[in-house]
Amino acid sequence: MNNNRFMTGMIAGSVLGITAGVYAINRSTPRQRRRIMRRGAKMARNATRVMDAIDMFR
């Protein structure tokens, strides 16, 4: 039950984050857009590294 609730929250949070990101990109200048895309790529890389580190300890 608890795991199901966690997954529901993760999915809802992801959808909300994507929606906010798309809105922000549509309302920004090209220079701001490039900066947002770079930050997003950096965050994705860091998240992947964290997930790999967590898997390594199992």
PDB file of C-alpha atoms in Angstrom:
ATOM      1  CA  MET A   1       0.000   0.000   0.000  1.00  0.00           C
ATOM      2  CA  ASN A   2       2.731   2.437   0.976  1.00  0.00           C
ATOM      3  CA  ASN A   3       4.780   1.702  -2.170  1.00  0.00           C
ATOM      4  CA  ASN A   4       1.706   2.284  -4.351  1.00  0.00           C
ATOM      5  CA  ARG A   5       1.168   5.681  -2.721  1.00  0.00           C
ATOM      6  CA  PHE A   6       4.813   6.574  -3.290  1.00  0.00           C
ATOM      7  CA  MET A   7       4.604   5.695  -6.992  1.00  0.00           C
ATOM      8  CA  THR A   8       1.394   7.712  -7.385  1.00  0.00           C
ATOM      9  CA  GLY A   9       3.124  10.718  -5.804  1.00  0.00           C
ATOM     10  CA  MET A  10       6.186  10.287  -8.017  1.00  0.00           C
ATOM     11  CA  ILE A  11       4.067  10.162 -11.173  1.00  0.00           C
ATOM     12  CA  ALA A  12       1.944  13.142 -10.118  1.00  0.00           C
ATOM     13  CA  GLY A  13       5.056  15.142  -9.234  1.00  0.00           C
ATOM     14  CA  SER A  14       6.690  14.282 -12.547  1.00  0.00           C
ATOM     15  CA  VAL A  15       3.642  15.353 -14.540  1.00  0.00           C
ATOM     16  CA  LEU A  16       3.437  18.593 -12.571  1.00  0.00           C
ATOM     17  CA  GLY A  17       7.150  19.262 -13.082  1.00  0.00           C
ATOM     18  CA  ILE A  18       6.974  18.593 -16.808  1.00  0.00           C
ATOM     19  CA  THR A  19       3.967  20.889 -17.151  1.00  0.00           C
ATOM     20  CA  ALA A  20       5.729  23.697 -15.278  1.00  0.00           C
ATOM     21  CA  GLY A  21       8.886  23.177 -17.361  1.00  0.00           C
ATOM     22  CA  VAL A  22       7.046  23.326 -20.679  1.00  0.00           C
ATOM     23  CA  TYR A  23       5.225  26.481 -19.569  1.00  0.00           C
ATOM     24  CA  ALA A  24       8.523  28.085 -18.477  1.00  0.00           C
ATOM     25  CA  ILE A  25      10.226  27.232 -21.775  1.00  0.00           C
ATOM     26  CA  ASN A  26       7.333  28.618 -23.812  1.00  0.00           C
ATOM     27  CA  ARG A  27       7.433  31.917 -21.874  1.00  0.00           C
ATOM     28  CA  SER A  28      11.213  32.442 -22.069  1.00  0.00           C
ATOM     29  CA  THR A  29      13.656  34.102 -24.453  1.00  0.00           C
ATOM     30  CA  PRO A  30      16.028  31.953 -26.560  1.00  0.00           C
ATOM     31  CA  ARG A  31      18.936  32.746 -24.241  1.00  0.00           C
ATOM     32  CA  GLN A  32      16.951  31.715 -21.145  1.00  0.00           C
ATOM     33  CA  ARG A  33      15.755  28.612 -23.016  1.00  0.00           C
ATOM     34  CA  ARG A  34      19.348  27.477 -23.646  1.00  0.00           C
ATOM     35  CA  ARG A  35      20.183  28.005 -19.976  1.00  0.00           C
ATOM     36  CA  ILE A  36      17.120  26.006 -18.877  1.00  0.00           C
ATOM     37  CA  MET A  37      17.995  23.168 -21.251  1.00  0.00           C
ATOM     38  CA  ARG A  38      21.581  23.043 -19.971  1.00  0.00           C
ATOM     39  CA  ARG A  39      20.407  22.945 -16.351  1.00  0.00           C
ATOM     40  CA  GLY A  40      17.892  20.235 -17.202  1.00  0.00           C
ATOM     41  CA  ALA A  41      20.551  18.098 -18.869  1.00  0.00           C
ATOM     42  CA  LYS A  42      22.854  18.566 -15.875  1.00  0.00           C
ATOM     43  CA  MET A  43      20.086  17.586 -13.439  1.00  0.00           C
ATOM     44  CA  ALA A  44      19.268  14.492 -15.512  1.00  0.00           C
ATOM     45  CA  ARG A  45      22.942  13.446 -15.513  1.00  0.00           C
ATOM     46  CA  ASN A  46      23.186  13.925 -11.741  1.00  0.00           C
ATOM     47  CA  ALA A  47      19.956  11.989 -11.135  1.00  0.00           C
ATOM     48  CA  THR A  48      21.276   9.107 -13.243  1.00  0.00           C
ATOM     49  CA  ARG A  49      24.516   9.046 -11.256  1.00  0.00           C
ATOM     50  CA  VAL A  50      22.602   9.016  -7.966  1.00  0.00           C
ATOM     51  CA  MET A  51      20.420   6.136  -9.149  1.00  0.00           C
ATOM     52  CA  ASP A  52      23.530   4.190 -10.228  1.00  0.00           C
ATOM     53  CA  ALA A  53      25.114   4.799  -6.822  1.00  0.00           C
ATOM     54  CA  ILE A  54      21.986   3.558  -5.033  1.00  0.00           C
ATOM     55  CA  ASP A  55      21.926   0.389  -7.185  1.00  0.00           C
ATOM     56  CA  MET A  56      25.573  -0.215  -6.421  1.00  0.00           C
ATOM     57  CA  PHE A  57      24.900  -0.525  -2.671  1.00  0.00           C
ATOM     58  CA  ARG A  58      22.191  -3.194  -3.021  1.00  0.00           C
TER      59      ARG A  58
END
